[in-house]
XYZ file of C-alpha atoms in Angstrom:
82
model
C -241.074 67.207 -76.519
C -238.472 69.262 -78.716
C -241.277 71.633 -80.467
C -240.875 74.910 -79.036
C -244.531 75.783 -79.805
C -245.739 73.119 -77.462
C -243.983 74.763 -74.517
C -244.978 78.420 -75.775
C -248.588 77.087 -75.758
C -248.164 75.626 -72.473
C -246.766 78.984 -71.154
C -249.643 80.751 -72.766
C -251.882 78.787 -71.075
C -250.254 78.948 -67.613
C -250.218 82.644 -68.014
C -253.944 82.847 -68.520
C -254.301 80.513 -65.421
C -252.113 83.344 -63.521
C -249.383 80.493 -62.678
C -246.609 82.634 -63.596
C -244.078 80.487 -62.414
C -244.954 77.465 -64.667
C -245.208 79.576 -67.587
C -241.994 81.010 -67.054
C -240.608 77.337 -66.936
C -242.508 76.799 -70.100
C -241.258 79.931 -71.990
C -237.860 79.204 -71.191
C -238.138 75.898 -72.565
C -239.650 77.532 -75.817
C -236.697 80.237 -75.989
C -233.891 77.605 -75.252
C -235.235 75.431 -78.180
C -236.044 78.349 -80.807
C -234.441 81.779 -79.579
C -235.103 83.229 -83.216
C -239.224 83.956 -82.267
C -239.668 87.294 -81.077
C -242.965 86.074 -79.630
C -241.247 83.782 -77.190
C -238.851 86.435 -75.596
C -241.805 88.883 -75.373
C -243.757 86.331 -73.510
C -240.945 85.559 -71.411
C -240.642 89.478 -70.558
C -244.068 89.596 -69.708
C -244.091 86.907 -67.400
C -240.747 88.107 -65.490
C -242.488 91.430 -65.416
C -245.518 89.794 -63.734
C -243.134 88.003 -61.192
C -241.386 91.503 -60.368
C -238.330 90.656 -62.376
C -237.756 93.951 -64.069
C -234.275 93.668 -65.120
C -234.826 90.411 -66.655
C -237.838 91.472 -68.405
C -236.420 94.448 -69.944
C -233.561 92.118 -71.415
C -236.419 89.779 -72.643
C -238.047 92.768 -74.474
C -235.143 94.056 -75.459
C -234.200 90.940 -77.524
C -237.848 90.717 -78.897
C -237.820 94.593 -79.957
C -234.469 94.059 -81.770
C -235.753 91.096 -83.544
C -239.363 92.868 -84.147
C -239.062 96.371 -84.111
C -242.363 97.143 -85.476
C -244.304 95.604 -82.831
C -245.115 98.246 -80.078
C -245.964 95.747 -77.409
C -242.525 95.125 -76.583
C -241.764 98.621 -76.633
C -244.379 99.658 -74.370
C -243.668 96.977 -71.973
C -240.337 98.511 -71.508
C -241.540 102.070 -71.033
C -243.587 101.254 -68.041
C -241.040 101.005 -65.597
C -237.712 99.863 -66.710
């Protein structure tokens, strides 16, 4: 499907099931289809963080934060170890 929300929602379900590799795949597809959504970048950053890919996670959180500077979640994740 070409609907980025489809992939984002599958990513959320996979993340909740702690299937982080699958969540990464789905979030990446969502971002590829619509890179204007800060929530997509934030979710991507969160799963990258849980996979131990801190540098990539920080980049995703920086993108999300630049799009939605009022959301403290992105800066909070950036503050815990980046």
